[in-house]
Amino acid sequence: MPKVKVDGVELDVPAGATVLQACELAGKEIPRFCYHERLSIAGNCRMCLVEVKPGPPKPQASCALPAAEGQEIRTDSEMVKKAREGVMEFLLINHPLDCPICDQGGECDLQDQSVAYGRGASRYDENKRAVTEKNMGPIVKTVMTRCIQCTRCVRFAEEVAGVPEIGAIYRGENMQITTYLEHAAKSELSGNVVDLCPVGALTAKPYAFEARPWELKKTHAIDVMDAVGTNIRLDSRGRQVLRAVPRINDDVNEEWASDKTRHNVDGLVRKRLDKPYVRRDGKLVPATWAEAFAAVAAVQHGGSVAGLAGDLLDCETMFAGRALVEKLGGTMLEGRQTGLSYDVSSLSSVVFNTPLADLETADVILLVGTNLRWEAPLVNTRLRKAIKKGAKVFGVGPEFDLTYKVEWLGNDASLLAKLPEAVVEAFGKAARPAMIVGGGVLAKDGAHGDTLALVETLGLVKESWNGYNVLHFAAARMGGLMLGYATDGGIKAVAAAKPKLLFSLGADEVDYAAFLDSFKVYVGHHGDKGAHAADVILPGASYAEKAGTYVNLEGRVQRGEKAVFAPGDAREDWSILRALSEVMGATLPFDSFEQLRAEMVKAVPALGVEGLADYGWSVPSLPTGATGELASPIKDFYLTNAICRASPTMQQCSAELVHGVEFAEAAE
């Protein structure tokens, strides 16, 4: 470890560290625009200048200079101060200085650093350049006159998203950042360039002119758009969530979020259920809570009760639903809405066993029936890192552009029983082999068993390494399985039992034609498929309107907080179920959310400890011999749930980026 001196303080720095990192280890703040910890080094903004001895008697860019033994680094000398002032003056030469009308105002690196490191006056009095706006799609708004060419967005698109569609054209003062051929950025991660942009050149189009950062209440939450469990911050004003931005969690999402995670929030205020409804004479009509509860209590069910859980639920709601169904004499619970009926006798065989951060170190990977870009975009970014380190990827299933090279073996489930010799050989040499099993596999009879049979063949489980991974894409799936929302035979078995009373907890993907004889009580937040089929609607709260526990695809227990109140007469789901239980004469044993959580943890202790749950490792004996094509279960990335289907932004993303509809851009 090299020894360096930073402003007279001696310290050891890791081998390979840069001078900028050495300064940060010493507690010094180094200004920067182009440097970012998760991107390659560009060294083109020159804001991070420091004085280094031995070396030339001039300031040097600390982000691109390796720290070496015996260096004396000055971050506060007169030379450094003057150099930074000069760089800032140059950067502001062509900047429009339109902070009062800029969406980045209040959270802008250029603002902050010009105050801290600028001269306070400019000697430049020529005309400023102007740059035409670019079309980057429905997510990213551009004001390219503000751009300082830090190239963070270019490097993110190429290195992290794997969609190298953003780049620079022209030279010198005429240089411009743009998408090639002026089309929308076709990446499900494009919204991250807004966070990366250190000025207001790229901002969030749906959030434009909505609020200033100091007006917003900030709440830590967990995303429910997929099963990754992205850590997010919900920014709200009054009773409306205005935006969602990622929080840093290196074990889960690093600091990225998918476009669906960021921009579904405008769907939270549209098509909402804000009062109870009861079906009378074939039509749903508004009712009071007492009337709705009385209609449910009047059902003569005789213990024939079932519960269905939706994809966006928190564990507390599912536990309250389970408790009510059991109190009423029912036993059937199911969360796999689309008809999946895979074996859940061992949760370790249906979870993503490799921690997401460790996936970056895998050296040979087999993808089976999965489109990672749509099912879990942030798992795909982890795989890209593994490939940069030399990992080889094979694929069985329909071919997709996953932004990296995949050796596709074909789309026939029978391949799982007879993988090519080259694949088996590659896995035999691998120290950290991994297999990722998509939702398309779980829907195919025998395919789940075929993949489990490969665990031994490919040597996926070693000491301190488990490479068998099932990729779920519903946020509630692992929590639901831990709480028993899995009936033998799946939802078809529940429908065949013809329950007289059916509780649908936000289940919007179910084919309700199979439940025509059941009295359906829908507890949910959007007027989507579940509400259309219901006999009684009890308006609930979305993920932004209640605290809750969520379990992601790798079995990581996480907790989110309540950001805003539900609209109108809508209430938190657990309180609806508690009040209903009293009317039905089956009072549940909790009166507050804290008591409910305590009861849940008593029943399933793993849900009381944040972090990775331990499912052990056991392989159930399952039927094998699957044949036929594997299909991807997601047909449209942007419209996978009720919130997204209510969101104008997600609808436009779907139309423009999935279906190729062209939208005219207004001249500005």
XYZ file of C-alpha atoms in Angstrom:
668
model
C 0.000 0.000 0.000
C 1.601 3.293 -1.095
C 2.181 5.994 1.525
C 1.167 9.507 0.481
C 0.832 12.879 2.189
C -2.377 14.857 1.714
C -2.137 18.445 2.984
C 0.625 17.324 5.350
C -1.229 14.266 6.710
C 0.426 10.921 5.915
C -1.771 7.911 5.100
C -1.703 4.519 3.395
C -3.875 4.112 0.303
C -4.882 0.893 -1.488
C -2.765 -0.150 -4.457
C -4.310 1.120 -7.685
C -6.120 4.038 -6.023
C -6.125 7.425 -7.695
C -4.985 10.685 -6.145
C -8.641 11.769 -5.934
C -9.493 8.650 -3.912
C -6.457 9.251 -1.691
C -7.693 12.782 -0.988
C -11.149 11.483 -0.110
C -9.621 8.916 2.262
C -7.951 11.853 3.980
C -11.344 13.543 4.378
C -10.783 16.209 1.704
C -13.564 17.214 -0.653
C -12.475 17.246 -4.271
C -14.823 18.939 -6.751
C -15.611 16.977 -9.912
C -18.069 16.826 -12.798
C -16.934 14.047 -15.107
C -15.643 11.591 -12.476
C -18.115 9.034 -11.107
C -17.308 6.058 -8.895
C -19.222 3.554 -11.052
C -18.053 4.776 -14.469
C -14.736 4.701 -16.299
C -12.402 7.681 -15.875
C -12.694 10.365 -18.546
C -10.549 13.156 -17.072
C -12.131 15.832 -19.222
C -13.729 18.398 -16.893
C -10.452 19.295 -15.070
C -12.324 20.451 -11.969
C -10.496 18.012 -9.679
C -7.101 19.691 -10.074
C -4.576 19.305 -7.232
C -0.882 20.015 -6.782
C 1.344 16.925 -6.643
C 5.059 16.631 -5.783
C 7.221 15.177 -7.220
C 5.825 16.189 -10.592
C 5.551 19.082 -13.005
C 5.003 22.472 -11.309
C 1.401 22.717 -12.430
C -1.988 21.425 -11.224
C -2.897 17.874 -12.230
C -6.252 16.094 -12.669
C -6.497 13.919 -9.566
C -9.142 11.549 -10.996
C -6.785 10.162 -13.632
C -3.479 10.239 -11.694
C -2.501 7.019 -9.843
C -1.481 7.447 -6.208
C 2.198 6.499 -5.812
C 4.654 6.064 -2.961
C 6.027 9.324 -1.571
C 3.606 11.718 -3.256
C 2.881 15.009 -1.515
C -0.551 16.225 -2.491
C -1.896 19.726 -1.866
C -5.620 20.394 -2.217
C -5.661 23.845 -0.637
C -2.687 25.702 -2.128
C -3.020 29.034 -3.910
C -2.137 27.330 -7.217
C -4.987 24.821 -6.812
C -7.479 27.509 -5.786
C -6.615 29.670 -8.789
C -6.704 26.695 -11.184
C -10.161 25.615 -10.020
C -11.464 29.155 -10.331
C -10.150 29.249 -13.889
C -11.760 25.924 -14.795
C -15.090 27.038 -13.336
C -14.888 30.310 -15.246
C -14.350 28.374 -18.489
C -17.246 26.019 -17.728
C -19.586 28.959 -17.189
C -18.560 30.746 -20.396
C -21.335 29.125 -22.409
C -23.654 28.019 -19.611
C -26.981 29.898 -19.896
C -27.100 30.674 -16.138
C -30.858 30.026 -16.089
C -31.031 28.611 -12.561
C -34.422 30.198 -11.710
C -36.160 28.197 -14.459
C -33.948 25.085 -14.395
C -35.366 21.841 -13.049
C -32.020 20.945 -11.505
C -32.086 24.043 -9.286
C -31.403 23.157 -5.660
C -29.697 19.846 -6.446
C -27.221 20.952 -9.100
C -23.508 20.167 -8.833
C -22.634 23.163 -11.009
C -24.511 25.519 -8.684
C -22.896 24.100 -5.570
C -19.372 24.029 -6.935
C -19.531 27.445 -8.570
C -20.389 28.887 -5.149
C -17.659 26.897 -3.390
C -14.868 27.083 -5.976
C -15.801 29.856 -8.456
C -14.403 33.388 -8.761
C -17.634 35.229 -8.163
C -17.363 37.138 -11.449
C -16.667 36.334 -15.096
C -14.400 38.207 -17.491
C -16.200 36.755 -20.516
C -18.543 39.086 -22.410
C -18.899 37.443 -25.818
C -22.127 35.857 -27.070
C -22.916 32.461 -25.581
C -23.416 29.456 -27.846
C -26.816 27.805 -28.147
C -27.528 24.126 -28.806
C -30.750 22.658 -30.183
C -32.692 20.275 -27.937
C -32.480 16.538 -28.556
C -35.177 13.886 -28.516
C -34.205 11.310 -25.889
C -37.652 9.783 -25.526
C -40.520 10.057 -23.040
C -38.315 9.876 -19.926
C -35.446 12.334 -20.476
C -35.971 16.062 -21.076
C -33.035 17.885 -22.651
C -31.794 21.477 -22.460
C -28.470 20.891 -24.173
C -27.306 24.525 -24.030
C -26.546 23.772 -20.359
C -24.372 20.729 -21.180
C -20.734 20.906 -20.034
C -19.715 17.725 -21.949
C -18.780 15.722 -18.875
C -19.799 12.572 -20.870
C -21.253 10.791 -17.821
C -24.419 9.961 -19.781
C -22.341 8.599 -22.679
C -20.323 6.331 -20.397
C -23.401 5.153 -18.478
C -25.234 4.212 -21.685
C -22.258 2.254 -22.965
C -20.858 0.693 -19.804
C -23.823 0.108 -17.475
C -26.946 0.053 -19.663
C -25.113 -1.603 -22.557
C -27.044 0.453 -25.097
C -24.405 2.750 -26.660
C -26.870 5.156 -28.245
C -25.667 8.393 -26.673
C -22.495 10.036 -27.922
C -20.772 13.253 -28.942
C -20.801 14.893 -32.359
C -18.672 17.789 -33.713
C -15.584 19.199 -32.013
C -14.377 21.990 -29.803
C -16.971 24.631 -28.979
C -19.436 22.960 -31.374
C -19.411 19.615 -29.533
C -22.886 18.266 -28.699
C -24.161 15.232 -26.790
C -27.023 13.478 -28.560
C -28.649 10.133 -29.253
C -27.514 8.772 -32.583
C -29.990 9.433 -35.411
C -32.047 11.559 -32.992
C -34.289 8.751 -31.768
C -35.451 7.960 -28.236
C -32.939 6.199 -25.988
C -34.186 2.604 -26.069
C -32.979 1.458 -22.689
C -35.027 0.457 -19.659
C -32.404 2.263 -17.547
C -32.286 5.584 -19.436
C -33.689 7.593 -16.516
C -30.448 7.142 -14.587
C -28.691 9.698 -16.796
C -30.856 12.338 -15.101
C -29.268 11.552 -11.724
C -25.824 11.398 -13.299
C -26.047 14.737 -15.118
C -24.218 17.301 -12.914
C -26.045 20.223 -14.564
C -29.599 20.658 -15.850
C -28.941 19.413 -19.391
C -30.787 16.120 -18.782
C -33.780 16.207 -16.461
C -36.826 13.996 -15.881
C -39.480 14.862 -18.476
C -42.500 13.656 -16.427
C -41.266 15.610 -13.368
C -40.460 18.835 -15.265
C -41.601 22.008 -13.450
C -43.440 20.013 -10.766
C -41.564 20.999 -7.608
C -38.357 22.250 -6.037
C -36.398 19.779 -3.875
C -36.835 21.792 -0.682
C -40.641 21.555 -0.995
C -40.646 17.754 -0.919
C -41.027 15.294 1.916
C -38.552 12.441 1.418
C -39.511 8.895 2.439
C -37.447 5.702 2.234
C -39.361 2.970 0.407
C -38.932 -0.305 -1.489
C -39.855 -0.534 -5.158
C -42.507 -3.080 -6.177
C -42.269 -2.880 -9.973
C -40.107 -6.021 -10.074
C -38.670 -8.514 -7.593
C -35.216 -6.935 -7.238
C -36.354 -4.822 -4.270
C -34.746 -1.594 -5.475
C -34.203 0.828 -2.589
C -35.925 4.088 -3.494
C -36.790 7.457 -2.021
C -40.309 8.749 -2.629
C -40.498 12.545 -2.827
C -43.983 13.821 -2.057
C -45.793 17.108 -1.589
C -49.119 17.116 0.195
C -50.910 13.877 -0.682
C -49.130 13.180 -3.973
C -45.881 11.391 -4.743
C -44.095 13.492 -7.350
C -41.058 11.341 -8.043
C -39.143 8.230 -7.091
C -35.351 8.190 -7.093
C -32.972 5.355 -6.163
C -31.126 5.124 -2.869
C -27.640 3.646 -2.742
C -27.553 -0.002 -1.673
C -24.554 -1.867 -3.073
C -26.070 -5.233 -2.162
C -29.232 -4.684 -4.210
C -29.460 -1.900 -6.802
C -26.134 -0.030 -6.345
C -27.478 3.441 -7.185
C -29.552 2.656 -10.266
C -33.281 2.190 -10.875
C -35.236 1.104 -13.930
C -37.414 3.592 -15.814
C -40.508 1.741 -14.607
C -39.407 2.194 -10.986
C -38.784 5.914 -11.457
C -41.798 6.959 -13.446
C -44.765 4.811 -12.417
C -45.651 7.406 -9.765
C -48.047 9.378 -11.983
C -50.143 6.192 -12.044
C -50.620 6.458 -8.263
C -53.194 9.265 -8.669
C -55.075 7.909 -11.688
C -57.829 5.277 -11.899
C -57.795 5.042 -8.109
C -60.404 3.345 -5.983
C -61.351 5.915 -3.346
C -64.668 4.563 -2.038
C -66.239 1.134 -1.443
C -68.448 -0.389 -4.147
C -71.056 -3.160 -4.046
C -72.421 -4.976 -7.100
C -76.188 -4.566 -7.348
C -78.221 -5.813 -10.322
C -74.994 -6.564 -12.159
C -73.515 -3.071 -11.663
C -70.969 -1.783 -9.207
C -72.430 1.128 -7.242
C -70.806 3.294 -4.543
C -71.539 2.219 -0.977
C -70.560 3.041 2.594
C -67.999 0.942 4.438
C -70.819 -0.480 6.601
C -72.828 -1.519 3.527
C -69.791 -3.112 1.882
C -68.858 -5.016 5.054
C -72.477 -6.142 5.526
C -72.562 -7.470 1.936
C -69.458 -9.583 2.622
C -70.695 -10.764 6.026
C -73.992 -11.888 4.445
C -72.248 -14.489 2.264
C -73.046 -18.033 3.431
C -69.600 -19.526 2.860
C -69.576 -22.438 5.293
C -65.767 -22.270 5.527
C -65.345 -22.377 1.746
C -63.004 -19.369 1.665
C -59.882 -18.657 -0.414
C -57.373 -15.809 -0.679
C -55.454 -14.556 -3.725
C -52.447 -12.252 -3.361
C -51.381 -9.738 -6.019
C -47.863 -8.990 -7.234
C -47.376 -5.662 -5.414
C -48.292 -6.634 -1.846
C -46.352 -6.177 1.363
C -45.991 -9.123 3.736
C -48.169 -7.544 6.434
C -51.173 -7.365 4.094
C -50.671 -10.975 3.025
C -50.372 -12.104 6.648
C -53.576 -10.271 7.606
C -55.337 -11.851 4.612
C -54.063 -15.294 5.594
C -55.206 -14.803 9.186
C -58.712 -13.800 8.042
C -59.074 -16.721 5.620
C -57.961 -19.177 8.320
C -60.293 -17.623 10.941
C -63.182 -18.128 8.538
C -62.276 -21.788 8.102
C -60.509 -21.553 4.736
C -57.176 -23.127 3.813
C -56.598 -22.120 0.189
C -54.076 -19.304 -0.407
C -52.432 -18.543 -3.725
C -50.216 -15.771 -5.064
C -49.126 -17.151 -8.437
C -51.844 -15.390 -10.381
C -51.025 -16.516 -13.914
C -51.414 -20.250 -13.299
C -47.936 -21.333 -12.200
C -47.955 -24.355 -9.915
C -44.305 -25.182 -9.273
C -43.202 -27.155 -6.228
C -42.490 -25.011 -3.133
C -41.633 -27.764 -0.634
C -38.111 -26.289 -0.587
C -37.925 -22.500 -0.865
C -34.226 -22.797 -1.679
C -35.206 -24.374 -5.007
C -37.337 -21.361 -6.003
C -35.138 -18.453 -4.863
C -32.228 -16.533 -6.355
C -29.552 -18.245 -4.259
C -26.554 -16.191 -5.439
C -26.527 -12.778 -3.707
C -26.838 -10.110 -6.405
C -23.476 -8.529 -5.571
C -21.769 -11.932 -5.887
C -23.295 -12.505 -9.317
C -20.665 -10.099 -10.691
C -17.995 -12.697 -9.892
C -19.640 -15.623 -11.746
C -17.424 -17.032 -14.510
C -19.834 -19.221 -16.535
C -23.579 -18.508 -16.695
C -26.502 -20.416 -18.202
C -29.712 -18.437 -18.850
C -32.834 -20.580 -19.154
C -36.072 -19.080 -20.512
C -35.453 -15.536 -19.311
C -35.366 -12.042 -20.764
C -33.313 -10.367 -18.045
C -33.649 -6.890 -19.540
C -37.387 -6.949 -18.905
C -37.727 -9.325 -15.964
C -34.974 -7.730 -13.830
C -32.952 -4.934 -15.516
C -30.698 -4.481 -12.484
C -29.765 -8.172 -12.463
C -28.777 -7.684 -16.102
C -26.360 -4.885 -15.134
C -24.697 -7.277 -12.650
C -24.276 -9.841 -15.410
C -22.667 -7.205 -17.649
C -20.032 -6.682 -14.946
C -19.336 -10.419 -14.819
C -18.922 -10.485 -18.597
C -16.454 -7.582 -18.475
C -14.394 -9.756 -16.133
C -14.431 -12.568 -18.701
C -17.559 -14.585 -17.884
C -19.073 -16.710 -20.664
C -22.861 -16.809 -21.101
C -24.974 -19.573 -22.648
C -28.715 -19.365 -23.228
C -31.624 -21.771 -23.659
C -34.894 -20.163 -24.707
C -36.130 -17.395 -27.011
C -33.320 -15.104 -28.155
C -33.235 -11.547 -26.804
C -30.787 -8.679 -27.129
C -29.478 -8.655 -23.562
C -26.758 -6.055 -24.421
C -23.953 -8.634 -24.280
C -22.885 -11.707 -26.185
C -24.880 -14.855 -25.404
C -24.232 -18.197 -27.060
C -27.825 -19.278 -27.679
C -28.210 -23.055 -27.751
C -31.790 -23.108 -29.050
C -35.336 -22.746 -27.786
C -36.409 -26.228 -26.771
C -36.814 -27.347 -23.168
C -35.495 -30.794 -24.127
C -32.027 -29.209 -24.433
C -31.885 -29.122 -20.618
C -31.612 -32.920 -20.566
C -28.769 -33.008 -23.104
C -26.668 -29.873 -22.991
C -23.829 -29.708 -25.555
C -20.514 -31.134 -24.368
C -18.823 -27.724 -24.696
C -21.261 -26.235 -22.156
C -20.776 -29.043 -19.626
C -17.022 -28.742 -20.096
C -17.064 -24.967 -19.533
C -19.041 -25.433 -16.315
C -16.663 -28.188 -15.223
C -13.779 -25.702 -15.320
C -15.739 -22.898 -13.632
C -14.978 -21.837 -10.081
C -18.230 -19.872 -9.741
C -20.848 -21.252 -12.149
C -24.381 -19.850 -12.181
C -27.696 -20.700 -13.781
C -30.593 -18.227 -13.978
C -34.019 -19.808 -14.420
C -36.722 -17.467 -15.736
C -40.486 -17.411 -15.341
C -40.870 -19.145 -18.694
C -39.349 -22.285 -17.163
C -41.666 -22.407 -14.154
C -44.663 -22.403 -16.508
C -43.447 -25.462 -18.443
C -44.240 -28.936 -17.058
C -41.056 -30.748 -16.071
C -38.718 -27.835 -16.828
C -38.228 -26.866 -13.159
C -37.179 -30.451 -12.407
C -34.829 -30.445 -15.422
C -33.036 -27.343 -14.148
C -32.680 -28.811 -10.643
C -31.230 -31.979 -12.204
C -28.505 -29.757 -13.723
C -27.332 -28.581 -10.281
C -25.140 -31.658 -9.883
C -24.306 -32.047 -13.584
C -22.960 -28.492 -13.818
C -21.524 -28.341 -10.279
C -23.574 -25.267 -9.354
C -23.372 -25.749 -5.578
C -19.941 -25.577 -3.971
C -18.614 -24.584 -0.586
C -19.763 -20.991 0.099
C -21.264 -20.725 -3.395
C -24.737 -21.576 -4.700
C -25.255 -20.827 -8.390
C -28.845 -22.086 -8.765
C -31.080 -19.044 -9.242
C -34.793 -18.724 -9.940
C -35.705 -15.274 -11.222
C -39.090 -14.024 -10.021
C -40.479 -10.733 -11.298
C -43.297 -10.097 -8.789
C -42.335 -8.071 -5.710
C -44.667 -10.091 -3.469
C -43.621 -13.532 -4.683
C -40.968 -14.604 -2.147
C -42.827 -12.996 0.764
C -46.012 -14.762 -0.357
C -44.261 -18.136 -0.568
C -42.836 -17.641 2.944
C -46.356 -16.895 4.181
C -47.864 -19.950 2.518
C -49.500 -18.372 -0.532
C -49.011 -21.512 -2.610
C -51.652 -24.213 -2.998
C -50.824 -27.592 -4.534
C -51.952 -27.329 -8.129
C -51.783 -23.538 -8.132
C -54.651 -21.218 -8.930
C -56.339 -23.885 -11.074
C -56.759 -26.021 -7.962
C -58.236 -23.035 -6.087
C -60.704 -22.406 -8.947
C -61.612 -26.113 -9.128
C -62.537 -26.047 -5.423
C -65.120 -23.332 -6.224
C -64.741 -21.291 -3.012
C -67.937 -19.497 -2.059
C -66.021 -16.477 -0.749
C -62.866 -15.250 -2.515
C -60.648 -12.496 -1.112
C -58.626 -10.889 -3.897
C -55.813 -8.801 -2.383
C -54.727 -6.591 -5.280
C -54.766 -9.580 -7.654
C -55.130 -7.950 -11.085
C -53.568 -10.588 -13.344
C -56.025 -13.400 -12.495
C -58.428 -14.866 -15.052
C -61.608 -14.312 -13.042
C -63.692 -16.298 -15.535
C -62.625 -19.341 -13.477
C -64.306 -17.862 -10.367
C -67.786 -17.063 -11.697
C -69.448 -18.993 -8.840
C -67.443 -17.251 -6.097
C -68.402 -14.069 -4.237
C -65.356 -11.925 -4.964
C -64.128 -9.297 -2.501
C -61.414 -7.102 -4.018
C -59.109 -5.209 -1.657
C -56.907 -3.017 -3.830
C -55.994 0.439 -5.006
C -56.664 0.653 -8.763
C -59.744 0.144 -10.913
C -58.074 -2.592 -12.918
C -59.011 -6.190 -13.815
C -59.567 -7.310 -10.229
C -61.957 -4.456 -9.455
C -63.929 -5.033 -12.693
C -64.632 -8.641 -11.685
C -65.440 -7.967 -8.015
C -68.762 -8.199 -6.210
C -67.517 -5.920 -3.434
C -64.622 -3.449 -3.725
C -62.837 -2.305 -0.577
C -60.409 0.535 -1.537
C -56.904 -0.086 -0.225
C -53.502 1.614 -0.247
C -50.681 1.386 -2.755
C -47.064 0.678 -1.775
C -46.477 4.444 -1.364
C -49.343 4.788 1.102
C -48.403 2.202 3.720
C -45.396 0.898 5.574
C -44.522 -2.677 4.788
C -42.059 -5.552 4.665
C -40.944 -6.884 1.286
C -38.808 -9.892 0.347
C -36.869 -9.624 -2.909
C -35.968 -12.412 -5.350
C -32.814 -13.353 -3.412
C -34.768 -13.657 -0.135
C -33.640 -10.280 1.233
C -36.098 -8.896 3.794
C -36.446 -5.096 3.486
C -38.812 -2.494 4.898
C -40.392 0.575 3.344
C -42.135 3.512 4.998
C -45.399 5.327 4.302
C -44.964 8.415 2.095
C -48.516 9.764 1.668
C -52.106 8.996 2.653
C -54.415 6.979 0.430
C -57.042 9.057 -1.462
C -60.658 9.553 -0.375
C -62.099 6.806 1.795
C -59.337 4.323 0.924
C -57.564 2.768 3.911
C -54.472 0.675 4.545
C -55.190 -2.933 3.596
C -54.496 -4.479 7.007
C -56.929 -2.088 8.732
C -59.655 -2.990 6.194
C -59.177 -6.705 6.894
C -59.140 -6.092 10.660
C -62.396 -4.092 10.549
C -64.045 -6.630 8.220
C -63.047 -9.523 10.501
C -64.963 -7.931 13.373
C -68.138 -7.569 11.289
C -67.819 -11.214 10.181
C -67.462 -12.455 13.751
C -63.868 -13.605 13.283
C -61.939 -10.777 14.927
C -58.223 -10.775 14.122
C -55.798 -10.609 17.081
C -54.217 -7.206 16.402
C -55.363 -3.597 16.666
C -52.352 -1.731 15.300
C -49.774 -2.133 12.573
C -47.063 -2.809 15.168
C -49.138 -5.625 16.695
C -49.778 -7.055 13.222
C -46.051 -7.040 12.424
C -45.285 -8.699 15.772
C -47.846 -11.466 15.030
C -46.360 -11.946 11.551
C -42.823 -12.233 12.905
C -44.042 -14.724 15.509
C -45.506 -16.867 12.707
C -42.557 -16.423 10.295
C -39.472 -15.324 12.307
C -37.368 -14.727 9.146
C -39.598 -11.750 8.277
C -38.498 -9.960 11.440
C -34.827 -9.710 10.479
C -33.808 -7.339 7.689
C -31.262 -8.934 5.379
C -30.909 -12.240 3.549
C -33.193 -14.992 4.849
C -31.601 -18.437 5.146
C -33.604 -21.138 3.364
C -30.899 -23.784 3.684
C -30.389 -25.908 0.561
C -32.382 -28.953 -0.408
C -33.434 -30.270 -3.798
C -36.966 -31.687 -4.027
C -37.597 -34.678 -6.281
C -39.529 -33.263 -9.226
C -40.719 -34.642 -12.576
C -38.390 -33.969 -15.508
C -38.466 -34.409 -19.287
C -39.816 -31.045 -20.465
C -40.179 -30.512 -24.211
C -41.275 -27.681 -26.471
C -40.484 -23.979 -26.671
C -39.975 -21.781 -23.629
C -41.843 -18.462 -23.699
C -41.113 -15.196 -21.913
C -43.954 -14.319 -19.511
C -43.539 -10.545 -19.986
C -44.929 -9.156 -23.243
C -44.614 -5.446 -22.433
C -42.014 -4.253 -19.942
C -43.808 -0.977 -19.204
C -47.342 -2.322 -18.514
C -46.894 -5.225 -16.105
C -49.193 -4.118 -13.280
C -52.161 -1.921 -12.387
C -50.072 1.131 -11.393
C -48.143 1.070 -14.679
C -51.311 0.598 -16.727
C -52.736 3.734 -15.058
C -49.577 5.775 -15.719
C -49.574 8.063 -18.798
C -45.764 7.998 -18.810
C -45.625 4.195 -18.847
C -48.271 4.089 -21.582
C -46.224 6.463 -23.724
C -43.042 4.457 -23.061
C -44.865 1.313 -24.140
C -46.222 2.916 -27.303
C -42.942 4.579 -28.308
C -40.273 2.144 -27.145
C -42.034 -1.232 -27.431
C -44.556 -0.717 -30.226
C -42.690 1.875 -32.318
C -45.361 4.597 -32.313
C -43.838 7.955 -33.269
C -44.708 11.072 -31.277
C -44.212 14.580 -32.665
C -41.892 16.734 -30.579
C -43.040 20.324 -30.040
C -40.726 23.067 -31.281
C -39.285 25.079 -28.402
